[in-house]
Amino acid sequence: MKRLTIKDIAAKSGVSISTVSRVLNRKEEGMSQETREKVLQVIEELNYQPNLFARGLITKQSKLLGLVVPNIQNPFFPELCRGAEDEANRHQYSLIICNSDDNAAKEESYLRLLNEKQVDGILLSSGDNLSVLTEKQLEYGNTPFVLMDRGGNSGKYNSIFVDNEKGGYLAGRHLIELGHRKVACIIGSKNLRNSNERLAGFRRAMMEVGMELPDDHIINGEFHIEPAYKQSKEFLENKNVTAIFTCNDLMACGVYQAASELGMKIPDDLSIIGFDDIPLVSALIPKLTTIRQDIYNMGRRAAKMLIDHIEKGENDIVIFEPSIIVRGSTKAI
Amino acid sequence: MKRLTIKDIAAKSGVSISTVSRVLNRKEEGMSQETREKVLQVIEELNYQPNLFARGLITKQSKLLGLVVPNIQNPFFPELCRGAEDEANRHQYSLIICNSDDNAAKEESYLRLLNEKQVDGILLSSGDNLSVLTEKQLEYGNTPFVLMDRGGNSGKYNSIFVDNEKGGYLAGRHLIELGHRKVACIIGSKNLRNSNERLAGFRRAMMEVGMELPDDHIINGEFHIEPAYKQSKEFLENKNVTAIFTCNDLMACGVYQAASELGMKIPDDLSIIGFDDIPLVSALIPKLTTIRQDIYNMGRRAAKMLIDHIEKGENDIVIFEPSIIVRGSTKAI
């Protein structure tokens, strides 16, 4: 079946191509009601679907947005992606998904590709800090963008973040209020900003009550299950703590495994509090107490910010408030 | 900054627009080496990024693919999506993601949208069976497509599925070999094809050894954690079985919870085997024995099939083999 073109519609309606184009683009001022209806009827009769390439050349809009995330397989990002897609769809935009693997060269290459595809805007969850490559491409590309969750919160760009420091503080307060005085923190990695901010907030809660977090109670779990499992198992075999804060939920899963193998009961022998509130945690027994980021709504809000920027030139920086969700993995001692 | 156009390149190179176009589209036969190099040099100097709308009008290719899934938040689909995106990217295609929520009207509307966006092809994980709306839109739309995981395996369309019946059989054989004779099966829902096929395979394994699966040992867990938790808890309070096969991994999480609340130890008091091998299961203690689908590679293969269909007109139906992954949740009695 040959694809119908605007020419076919024009011929069948007995009007000019430019008249059909005006109807398709809703620029019908001065056109008779009769003409307009005739064209619309033919469009319906022939079940015509407009060629968005041609329309894109006229409107300079692709109605496409790019979404660049490190990896959709990390359970944080499907939530963010779904929020962004729902909001984009509500405004007639479609979302192109790209997985950068936290690789600056791959990220930059995707940004260049999205630019070539003439996307109207880009949602970017970058590496921890924007790489020079990425920043250069963003500025050169001249395509509107919003940074999400990562990529530096320097205040320079439209962006959306959770207040990581406050989240860490909430985790610390919770453990202190439950009476815990011997605690440890499993961090993402020494130079990850998100992780460092969560640790700083956790420490602030300790300091408020004159507690210290010894350096050897800060464990690098690399934000993943396996390293968190190994490191926390070794730690728990040698040190005596009553509670652990993990800077994300995945690492809490690793601590559950370590505790189970060491015969420690959660929360009787060990309290655990996580960060993120990804759906994964509903599989844990007992269910995980955690610091919640409203990931889905961060995705929606980021898409809305981007569209407002594209359509109205608005700029914004939004900080989401974290909250604590108390479930079964923490207990007063 | 005004976007550069092909005209600027032509002017600066001192050649015609059509010459620049031929270079951009690698149709340079008969062109002098000198002309070609001059154009390429200007493109590089000005850091020109081609307008893919314009190029799309010439090549009739958008290099866009659509990916329609029920919901990226269901942990099965990020794996599939990542596989598809990796393969698409390898062939210079980008992927537009759409969440249909298993809603036929929403699915049909996305298919129409993707058609309007002139995608070169569509990867569709549809509802259980293709709805009339969807099938009509697929046929009318005239855009190449591949069905993945769901949407009927009638043999009519290019598609990729796992052998669900065989997977169910493997689960049944495993439990029988471990000596289990009193077993139950938690299914997705009475009219889901995937679920029914898994159940049928499970039953075949029972029948081979003269066992029967009583109707009241078949429990509807709706493919989700919560209903599986509630139904299995009620079941385990009233019936005496030594093993349960859940038709997906999410439902196994629900059974873990029920068993924990009833004081039953896994695998000592109850063996559990799941289906899918989603990453979620690594958070369970003990780790889940399950029937593995190679979800990531199904995504890659589906994208490859689609691209081969687009570029070479090839058609194919691929059935993936399931395999059993024995971990800690099943035990001989």
XYZ file of C-alpha atoms in Angstrom:
666
model
C 0.000 0.000 0.000
C 1.440 3.341 -1.077
C 1.464 5.883 1.707
C -1.034 8.708 1.121
C 0.423 12.176 0.864
C -0.948 15.653 1.286
C -1.179 15.799 -2.517
C -3.732 12.986 -2.574
C -5.838 14.810 0.004
C -5.626 18.037 -1.981
C -6.610 16.338 -5.250
C -9.547 14.489 -3.741
C -10.775 17.618 -1.902
C -10.346 19.848 -4.934
C -8.266 22.370 -2.974
C -4.618 23.414 -3.030
C -1.886 21.655 -1.077
C -1.365 24.750 1.050
C -5.032 24.663 2.083
C -4.666 21.083 3.275
C -1.500 22.046 5.090
C -3.312 24.890 6.859
C -6.008 22.490 8.035
C -3.450 19.944 9.272
C -1.610 22.634 11.195
C -4.798 24.262 12.501
C -4.014 27.593 10.825
C -7.423 28.011 9.295
C -8.178 31.690 9.812
C -9.898 33.173 6.788
C -10.765 29.747 5.402
C -14.416 29.029 4.692
C -16.111 26.547 7.015
C -17.130 24.579 3.934
C -13.566 24.160 2.661
C -12.305 23.165 6.065
C -14.967 20.525 6.487
C -14.437 19.137 3.026
C -10.746 18.649 3.703
C -11.371 17.068 7.106
C -13.905 14.711 5.562
C -11.460 13.507 2.939
C -8.773 13.072 5.591
C -11.168 10.901 7.524
C -12.411 8.998 4.479
C -8.922 8.122 3.331
C -7.776 7.585 6.938
C -4.840 9.856 6.191
C -1.942 9.933 8.634
C 0.208 13.020 8.252
C 3.893 12.715 7.463
C 5.598 14.099 10.537
C 8.859 14.618 8.689
C 7.146 17.084 6.413
C 5.285 18.597 9.324
C 8.534 18.818 11.293
C 10.108 20.828 8.480
C 7.237 23.301 8.723
C 6.732 23.516 12.488
C 10.393 22.968 13.426
C 9.049 20.597 16.069
C 9.572 16.859 16.199
C 7.448 16.296 19.322
C 10.223 13.947 20.362
C 12.083 14.095 23.669
C 15.242 12.180 24.527
C 15.638 10.374 27.847
C 19.246 9.481 28.670
C 19.681 7.295 31.757
C 22.659 5.220 32.928
C 20.740 1.923 32.697
C 17.014 1.151 32.603
C 17.846 -2.181 34.315
C 18.729 -0.319 37.528
C 15.339 -0.410 39.312
C 15.429 3.329 40.039
C 15.139 4.285 36.372
C 11.986 2.434 35.221
C 10.073 4.528 37.786
C 11.647 7.746 36.533
C 11.104 6.711 32.906
C 7.468 5.847 33.461
C 6.790 9.206 35.137
C 8.499 11.058 32.297
C 6.711 9.079 29.600
C 3.279 9.572 31.175
C 3.785 13.335 31.361
C 5.314 13.557 27.882
C 2.423 11.586 26.420
C -0.068 13.893 28.129
C 1.499 16.753 26.140
C 1.733 14.801 22.855
C 5.478 14.210 23.096
C 7.157 10.836 22.606
C 10.217 9.650 24.477
C 13.371 8.160 22.939
C 15.218 6.052 25.493
C 19.029 5.812 25.648
C 21.240 3.839 28.073
C 24.588 5.533 28.650
C 26.125 2.948 31.040
C 27.669 5.867 32.956
C 30.101 6.121 30.068
C 30.875 9.733 29.140
C 31.687 8.933 25.509
C 28.490 6.913 25.068
C 26.495 9.669 26.737
C 27.952 12.336 24.487
C 27.340 10.220 21.417
C 23.667 9.777 22.399
C 23.315 13.522 22.950
C 24.718 14.146 19.485
C 22.345 11.567 17.989
C 19.335 13.104 19.754
C 20.376 16.449 18.391
C 20.528 15.044 14.881
C 17.098 13.516 15.351
C 15.920 17.061 16.087
C 14.404 16.166 19.440
C 12.682 19.152 21.015
C 14.368 18.512 24.369
C 16.446 16.124 26.453
C 15.993 14.627 29.930
C 19.414 13.645 31.214
C 20.357 11.581 34.217
C 24.072 11.910 33.738
C 27.055 10.478 35.465
C 27.790 11.872 38.887
C 29.131 15.147 37.558
C 28.667 16.378 34.030
C 31.682 15.356 32.008
C 33.407 18.029 29.936
C 32.321 16.168 26.799
C 28.677 16.110 27.890
C 28.605 19.736 28.976
C 30.178 20.849 25.700
C 27.692 18.834 23.659
C 24.738 20.141 25.687
C 25.852 23.717 25.094
C 26.779 23.245 21.469
C 23.676 21.206 20.701
C 21.451 24.102 21.631
C 18.621 21.688 22.505
C 16.694 22.423 25.718
C 17.460 19.979 28.518
C 16.698 19.168 32.143
C 19.090 17.322 34.451
C 17.537 14.652 36.678
C 18.843 13.089 39.887
C 22.475 13.297 38.862
C 24.838 15.468 36.889
C 25.658 18.112 39.456
C 23.292 20.503 41.133
C 25.382 23.604 40.552
C 22.316 25.736 39.932
C 23.549 26.436 36.421
C 20.994 24.343 34.546
C 17.330 23.394 34.725
C 17.340 20.413 37.013
C 15.480 18.255 39.485
C 17.001 16.542 42.510
C 16.028 15.066 45.823
C 17.479 16.665 48.964
C 19.997 13.910 49.624
C 21.522 15.540 52.690
C 18.137 15.809 54.351
C 17.369 12.191 53.466
C 20.554 11.054 55.185
C 19.660 13.210 58.174
C 16.199 11.610 58.426
C 17.796 8.165 58.410
C 20.189 9.190 61.185
C 17.437 10.786 63.322
C 15.311 7.663 63.012
C 18.059 5.343 64.261
C 18.964 7.720 67.094
C 15.358 8.014 68.214
C 15.184 4.213 68.339
C 18.134 4.251 70.728
C 20.868 3.056 68.373
C 24.335 4.331 69.284
C 26.568 1.852 67.466
C 25.836 2.287 63.783
C 27.467 1.959 60.373
C 26.857 3.498 56.961
C 27.228 1.727 53.622
C 28.022 4.303 50.968
C 27.950 4.183 47.165
C 31.519 5.123 46.424
C 33.913 7.726 47.790
C 33.414 10.272 45.031
C 29.718 9.962 44.267
C 27.991 13.195 45.142
C 24.583 11.631 45.976
C 26.235 9.155 48.302
C 28.423 11.779 49.977
C 25.464 14.068 50.613
C 23.473 11.246 52.193
C 26.442 10.393 54.398
C 26.847 14.055 55.394
C 23.207 14.266 56.477
C 23.522 11.033 58.410
C 26.584 12.444 60.195
C 24.803 15.696 60.992
C 22.105 13.722 62.856
C 24.856 11.913 64.815
C 26.674 15.133 65.657
C 23.511 16.747 67.001
C 23.537 14.212 69.822
C 27.308 14.201 70.254
C 27.826 10.892 68.453
C 30.635 10.171 66.041
C 30.696 7.877 63.045
C 34.161 6.287 63.024
C 35.829 6.093 59.599
C 35.962 2.310 59.775
C 32.173 2.269 60.136
C 31.845 3.714 56.655
C 31.793 0.886 54.142
C 31.953 1.093 50.360
C 29.174 -1.011 48.857
C 29.391 0.524 45.348
C 25.591 1.020 45.231
C 25.099 -2.680 44.302
C 23.882 -5.840 46.042
C 26.966 -8.043 45.729
C 29.686 -5.675 47.019
C 27.359 -4.537 49.815
C 26.796 -8.172 50.758
C 30.520 -8.973 50.831
C 31.634 -5.823 52.620
C 28.863 -5.862 55.203
C 29.409 -9.541 55.960
C 33.073 -8.962 56.643
C 32.197 -5.889 58.713
C 29.509 -7.623 60.798
C 31.850 -10.530 61.543
C 34.343 -8.127 63.081
C 32.415 -5.177 64.471
C 29.523 -4.852 66.815
C 26.769 -2.493 65.598
C 23.026 -2.494 66.173
C 21.996 -0.605 63.029
C 23.099 0.059 59.444
C 22.111 2.843 57.027
C 22.599 1.886 53.378
C 22.775 4.789 50.907
C 20.449 2.933 48.538
C 17.947 0.071 48.744
C 19.904 -2.339 46.540
C 22.710 -2.384 49.093
C 20.178 -3.099 51.859
C 19.364 -6.348 50.023
C 23.036 -7.279 50.315
C 23.007 -6.597 54.062
C 19.893 -8.782 54.467
C 21.846 -11.649 52.872
C 24.907 -11.088 55.034
C 22.806 -10.922 58.205
C 20.949 -14.086 57.243
C 24.197 -16.013 56.712
C 25.560 -14.788 60.041
C 22.391 -15.870 61.827
C 21.468 -12.292 62.739
C 17.751 -11.545 62.798
C 16.373 -8.323 61.295
C 15.288 -6.204 63.165
C 15.931 -8.055 66.456
C 19.712 -8.255 66.106
C 20.213 -5.601 63.457
C 18.137 -2.640 62.242
C 18.494 -1.614 58.593
C 17.329 1.536 56.865
C 17.709 2.116 53.118
C 17.316 4.959 50.642
C 15.111 5.268 47.488
C 12.029 3.138 48.159
C 12.277 1.200 44.927
C 9.541 -1.440 44.431
C 12.132 -4.189 44.916
C 12.007 -3.668 48.681
C 8.523 -5.088 48.950
C 10.123 -8.476 48.295
C 12.294 -8.257 51.405
C 11.299 -9.957 54.661
C 10.824 -8.006 56.885
C 9.855 -5.100 54.614
C 12.492 -2.407 54.486
C 12.324 0.888 56.377
C 13.694 3.436 53.937
C 14.062 7.065 52.888
C 11.618 7.583 50.073
C 12.262 9.562 46.920
C 9.103 10.100 44.917
C 10.829 8.782 41.812
C 7.775 8.498 39.558
C 6.728 12.066 40.260
C 10.283 13.323 39.820
C 10.114 11.844 36.316
C 6.786 13.515 35.642
C 7.940 16.849 36.999
C 11.174 16.713 34.990
C 9.212 16.143 31.770
C 6.839 18.985 32.658
C 9.765 21.326 33.340
C 11.311 20.435 30.006
C 8.077 20.986 28.097
C 7.473 24.309 29.885
C 10.988 25.302 28.935
C 10.468 24.305 25.294
C 7.054 25.897 24.936
C 7.254 28.882 27.282
C 10.966 29.437 27.844
C 10.565 28.868 31.581
C 13.552 27.885 33.733
C 13.429 26.100 37.041
C 15.372 24.121 39.603
C 13.309 21.804 41.764
C 14.426 20.035 44.935
C 12.173 17.178 46.031
C 11.740 16.495 49.736
C 12.608 12.989 50.904
C 10.430 11.288 53.512
C 10.889 8.333 55.829
C 8.815 5.185 55.380
C 8.954 3.089 58.528
C 8.409 -0.618 57.931
C 9.638 -3.733 59.664
C 13.446 -3.565 59.380
C 14.123 -1.060 62.189
C 13.338 -1.486 65.876
C 13.888 0.340 69.185
C 16.587 -1.069 71.440
C 22.374 30.225 17.524
C 20.622 29.626 14.212
C 20.711 26.000 13.106
C 22.917 25.442 10.082
C 21.239 24.062 7.003
C 22.390 22.229 3.947
C 22.253 25.588 2.125
C 24.984 27.015 4.357
C 27.193 24.039 3.621
C 26.553 24.371 -0.104
C 27.324 28.106 -0.102
C 30.505 27.744 1.900
C 31.706 24.795 -0.242
C 30.819 26.505 -3.500
C 28.763 23.516 -4.689
C 25.062 22.884 -5.248
C 22.660 21.747 -2.549
C 22.139 18.458 -4.335
C 25.881 17.786 -4.227
C 25.898 18.280 -0.460
C 22.862 16.042 -0.190
C 24.620 13.305 -2.182
C 27.594 13.465 0.184
C 25.381 13.318 3.266
C 23.549 10.306 1.894
C 26.715 8.610 0.660
C 25.535 8.607 -2.949
C 28.756 9.980 -4.355
C 29.288 7.921 -7.517
C 30.585 10.091 -10.314
C 31.552 12.921 -7.956
C 35.172 14.077 -8.013
C 37.269 13.194 -4.976
C 38.100 16.885 -4.644
C 34.456 17.998 -4.439
C 33.617 15.316 -1.941
C 36.511 16.237 0.331
C 35.713 19.936 0.137
C 32.145 19.305 1.278
C 33.235 16.986 4.086
C 35.778 19.550 5.252
C 33.134 22.299 5.462
C 30.774 19.952 7.297
C 33.511 19.301 9.821
C 34.575 22.968 10.088
C 31.045 24.161 10.770
C 30.290 21.104 12.928
C 27.154 20.621 10.869
C 24.507 18.258 12.188
C 22.113 17.144 9.477
C 18.403 17.787 9.785
C 16.916 14.333 10.011
C 13.475 15.606 9.077
C 14.816 16.692 5.746
C 16.853 13.548 5.432
C 13.789 11.496 6.363
C 11.875 13.059 3.494
C 14.609 11.946 1.111
C 15.445 8.511 2.480
C 11.925 7.684 3.730
C 13.648 6.381 6.848
C 13.362 7.882 10.310
C 15.772 5.432 11.955
C 13.232 5.356 14.764
C 11.665 2.208 16.200
C 8.716 2.080 18.574
C 8.716 -0.158 21.646
C 5.258 -0.711 23.109
C 5.211 -2.568 26.439
C 2.472 -2.903 29.063
C 4.529 -1.169 31.761
C 8.263 -0.533 32.093
C 7.795 -0.694 35.902
C 7.080 -4.423 35.673
C 10.630 -5.792 36.220
C 10.385 -8.067 33.187
C 10.306 -5.164 30.725
C 13.443 -3.148 31.615
C 15.439 -6.255 30.659
C 13.598 -6.615 27.361
C 13.871 -2.876 26.696
C 17.592 -2.790 27.389
C 18.217 -5.704 25.021
C 16.177 -4.053 22.291
C 17.825 -0.663 22.771
C 21.349 -2.117 22.688
C 20.648 -3.924 19.431
C 18.814 -0.967 17.877
C 21.664 1.360 18.788
C 24.161 -1.043 17.215
C 22.281 -0.577 13.927
C 21.845 3.209 14.293
C 18.195 3.043 15.273
C 16.657 4.846 18.247
C 13.845 3.497 20.369
C 10.654 5.351 21.337
C 9.169 3.858 24.495
C 5.399 3.610 25.106
C 3.532 2.144 28.115
C 0.153 0.710 27.122
C -1.018 -0.414 30.598
C -2.551 -3.479 28.921
C -5.243 -1.132 27.692
C -6.299 -1.906 24.108
C -7.394 1.666 23.367
C -4.133 3.119 24.698
C -2.146 0.545 22.754
C -3.966 1.328 19.531
C -3.493 5.045 20.078
C 0.279 4.560 20.565
C 0.473 2.463 17.404
C -1.267 5.233 15.496
C 1.094 7.828 16.970
C 4.163 5.753 16.069
C 2.824 5.484 12.568
C 2.445 9.246 12.349
C 5.983 9.683 13.638
C 7.009 7.542 10.659
C 8.879 4.998 12.742
C 10.563 2.375 10.580
C 9.213 -0.452 12.736
C 7.471 -1.422 15.949
C 8.308 -3.888 18.733
C 5.079 -4.805 20.471
C 4.524 -6.674 23.695
C 0.771 -6.604 23.513
C -1.979 -7.720 25.802
C -2.493 -11.446 26.056
C -4.133 -11.740 22.664
C -4.032 -9.045 20.006
C -7.159 -6.959 20.331
C -9.205 -6.362 17.207
C -8.280 -2.659 17.430
C -4.570 -3.415 17.636
C -4.585 -5.948 14.838
C -6.504 -3.569 12.565
C -4.106 -0.725 13.312
C -1.060 -2.944 12.733
C -2.400 -4.046 9.371
C -3.622 -0.633 8.308
C -0.499 1.138 9.556
C 1.640 -0.788 7.139
C 4.666 -0.395 9.440
C 6.826 -3.494 9.988
C 6.439 -5.007 13.447
C 7.552 -7.877 15.662
C 5.477 -9.296 18.518
C 7.361 -10.061 21.731
C 6.424 -12.370 24.618
C 2.712 -11.729 24.314
C 0.090 -11.009 21.710
C -0.686 -14.502 20.515
C 1.675 -16.916 18.843
C -0.617 -17.853 16.000
C 2.271 -18.042 13.566
C 0.716 -15.246 11.523
C 3.214 -12.512 12.393
C 6.930 -12.064 13.006
C 7.286 -12.844 16.668
C 9.453 -14.040 19.506
C 8.317 -16.099 22.479
C 9.649 -18.411 25.122
C 8.398 -21.997 25.146
C 6.104 -21.567 28.140
C 4.778 -25.103 28.119
C 8.268 -26.530 28.279
C 9.136 -24.122 31.104
C 6.192 -25.365 33.135
C 7.239 -28.941 32.386
C 10.798 -28.280 33.634
C 9.384 -26.871 36.878
C 7.191 -29.959 37.341
C 10.033 -32.401 36.575
C 12.302 -30.651 39.072
C 9.792 -30.942 41.927
C 9.018 -34.582 41.077
C 12.707 -35.486 40.975
C 13.094 -33.941 44.438
C 10.351 -36.295 45.690
C 7.485 -33.807 45.999
C 4.057 -35.389 45.549
C 1.795 -32.820 47.187
C 2.182 -29.639 45.169
C 0.273 -26.531 44.151
C 0.497 -24.080 41.247
C -0.087 -20.342 41.455
C -1.247 -19.125 38.073
C -1.524 -15.643 36.567
C -5.189 -15.581 35.689
C -7.573 -18.093 34.138
C -7.474 -16.677 30.636
C -3.843 -15.622 30.260
C -2.206 -17.685 27.569
C 1.332 -17.571 29.049
C 0.036 -18.698 32.400
C -2.134 -21.472 30.953
C 0.749 -22.840 28.905
C 3.010 -22.926 31.966
C 0.312 -24.726 33.911
C -0.201 -27.204 31.076
C 3.509 -28.062 31.024
C 3.520 -28.446 34.804
C 0.560 -30.838 34.544
C 2.245 -32.849 31.811
C 5.182 -33.527 34.134
C 2.729 -34.681 36.842
C 0.832 -36.936 34.459
C 4.020 -38.660 33.290
C 4.387 -40.099 36.781
C 0.682 -40.714 37.302
C 0.165 -37.691 39.560
C -2.794 -35.375 39.427
C -2.996 -31.686 40.229
C -6.376 -31.181 41.960
C -8.327 -28.127 40.823
C -8.246 -26.648 44.315
C -4.434 -26.726 44.182
C -4.502 -24.196 41.360
C -4.531 -20.700 42.846
C -5.040 -17.402 41.045
C -2.296 -14.963 42.055
C -2.911 -12.503 39.204
C 0.846 -12.378 38.369
C 1.434 -9.912 41.261
C 2.970 -10.044 44.742
C -0.012 -8.989 46.861
C -2.726 -11.324 45.527
C -0.230 -14.205 45.478
C 0.619 -13.441 49.105
C -3.049 -13.392 50.185
C -4.150 -16.431 48.201
C -1.155 -18.564 49.095
C -1.441 -17.684 52.794
C -5.068 -18.807 52.866
C -4.165 -21.914 50.914
C -1.216 -22.877 53.133
C -3.336 -22.438 56.264
C -5.803 -25.009 54.973
C -3.900 -27.418 52.757
C -0.833 -29.514 53.193
C 1.672 -29.280 50.320
C 5.458 -29.540 50.239
C 6.099 -27.466 47.113
C 4.636 -24.607 45.072
C 5.264 -23.583 41.465
C 4.491 -19.905 40.812
C 3.938 -18.955 37.157
C 6.133 -15.868 37.607
C 8.797 -14.678 40.053
C 6.793 -11.765 41.443
C 4.229 -14.201 42.831
C 7.035 -16.241 44.432
C 7.850 -13.118 46.503
C 4.270 -13.205 47.791
C 4.601 -16.867 48.769
C 7.859 -16.106 50.636
C 5.926 -13.550 52.706
C 3.038 -15.917 53.390
C 5.410 -18.712 54.413
C 7.345 -16.363 56.683
C 4.170 -15.253 58.474
C 3.038 -18.853 58.919
C 6.414 -19.817 60.374
C 7.211 -22.128 57.459
C 10.870 -22.301 56.480
C 11.940 -22.265 52.826
C 13.072 -24.790 51.619
C 12.824 -27.003 54.745
C 9.046 -26.808 55.111
C 8.163 -25.597 51.627
C 9.960 -25.669 48.271
C 9.227 -22.847 45.829
C 10.056 -22.585 42.145
C 9.314 -19.475 40.060
C 9.344 -18.453 36.405
C 11.223 -15.627 34.574
C 14.477 -15.125 36.513
C 14.050 -11.379 36.893
C 16.873 -9.655 38.829
C 14.480 -9.062 41.734
C 14.895 -12.658 42.842
C 18.473 -12.097 43.940
C 16.996 -10.124 46.848
C 15.098 -13.144 48.170
C 16.472 -15.275 50.991
C 17.033 -18.076 50.162
C 17.623 -17.252 46.499
C 14.856 -18.454 44.241
C 15.027 -21.561 42.075
C 13.318 -20.548 38.855
C 12.670 -21.195 35.180
C 14.820 -18.736 33.286
C 13.789 -16.795 30.219
C 16.737 -15.034 28.596
C 14.813 -11.763 28.613
C 17.663 -9.438 27.618
C 18.583 -11.563 24.605
C 14.925 -11.910 23.617
C 14.873 -8.101 23.438
C 18.033 -8.041 21.335
C 16.802 -10.759 19.035
C 13.435 -9.067 18.576
C 15.124 -5.818 17.552
C 17.401 -7.712 15.160
C 14.419 -9.505 13.607
C 12.645 -6.193 13.136
C 15.665 -4.540 11.532
C 16.233 -7.542 9.250
C 12.596 -7.311 8.275
C 12.856 -3.577 7.558
C 16.133 -3.741 5.680
C 15.973 -7.152 4.018
C 12.302 -8.109 4.085
C 13.070 -11.201 6.150
C 10.337 -12.885 8.214
C 10.838 -15.091 11.217
C 9.233 -16.660 14.266
C 11.614 -17.499 17.087
C 10.888 -19.651 20.122
C 13.379 -19.275 22.978
C 14.184 -22.295 25.124
C 13.615 -21.886 28.858
C 16.095 -23.369 31.323
C 16.010 -24.221 34.999
C 18.200 -22.321 37.466
C 18.462 -24.265 40.713
C 19.153 -22.090 43.739
C 18.224 -22.356 47.392
C 14.426 -22.416 47.458
C 13.875 -26.049 46.468
C 14.996 -29.160 48.351
C 14.652 -32.944 48.180
C 12.272 -34.505 50.658
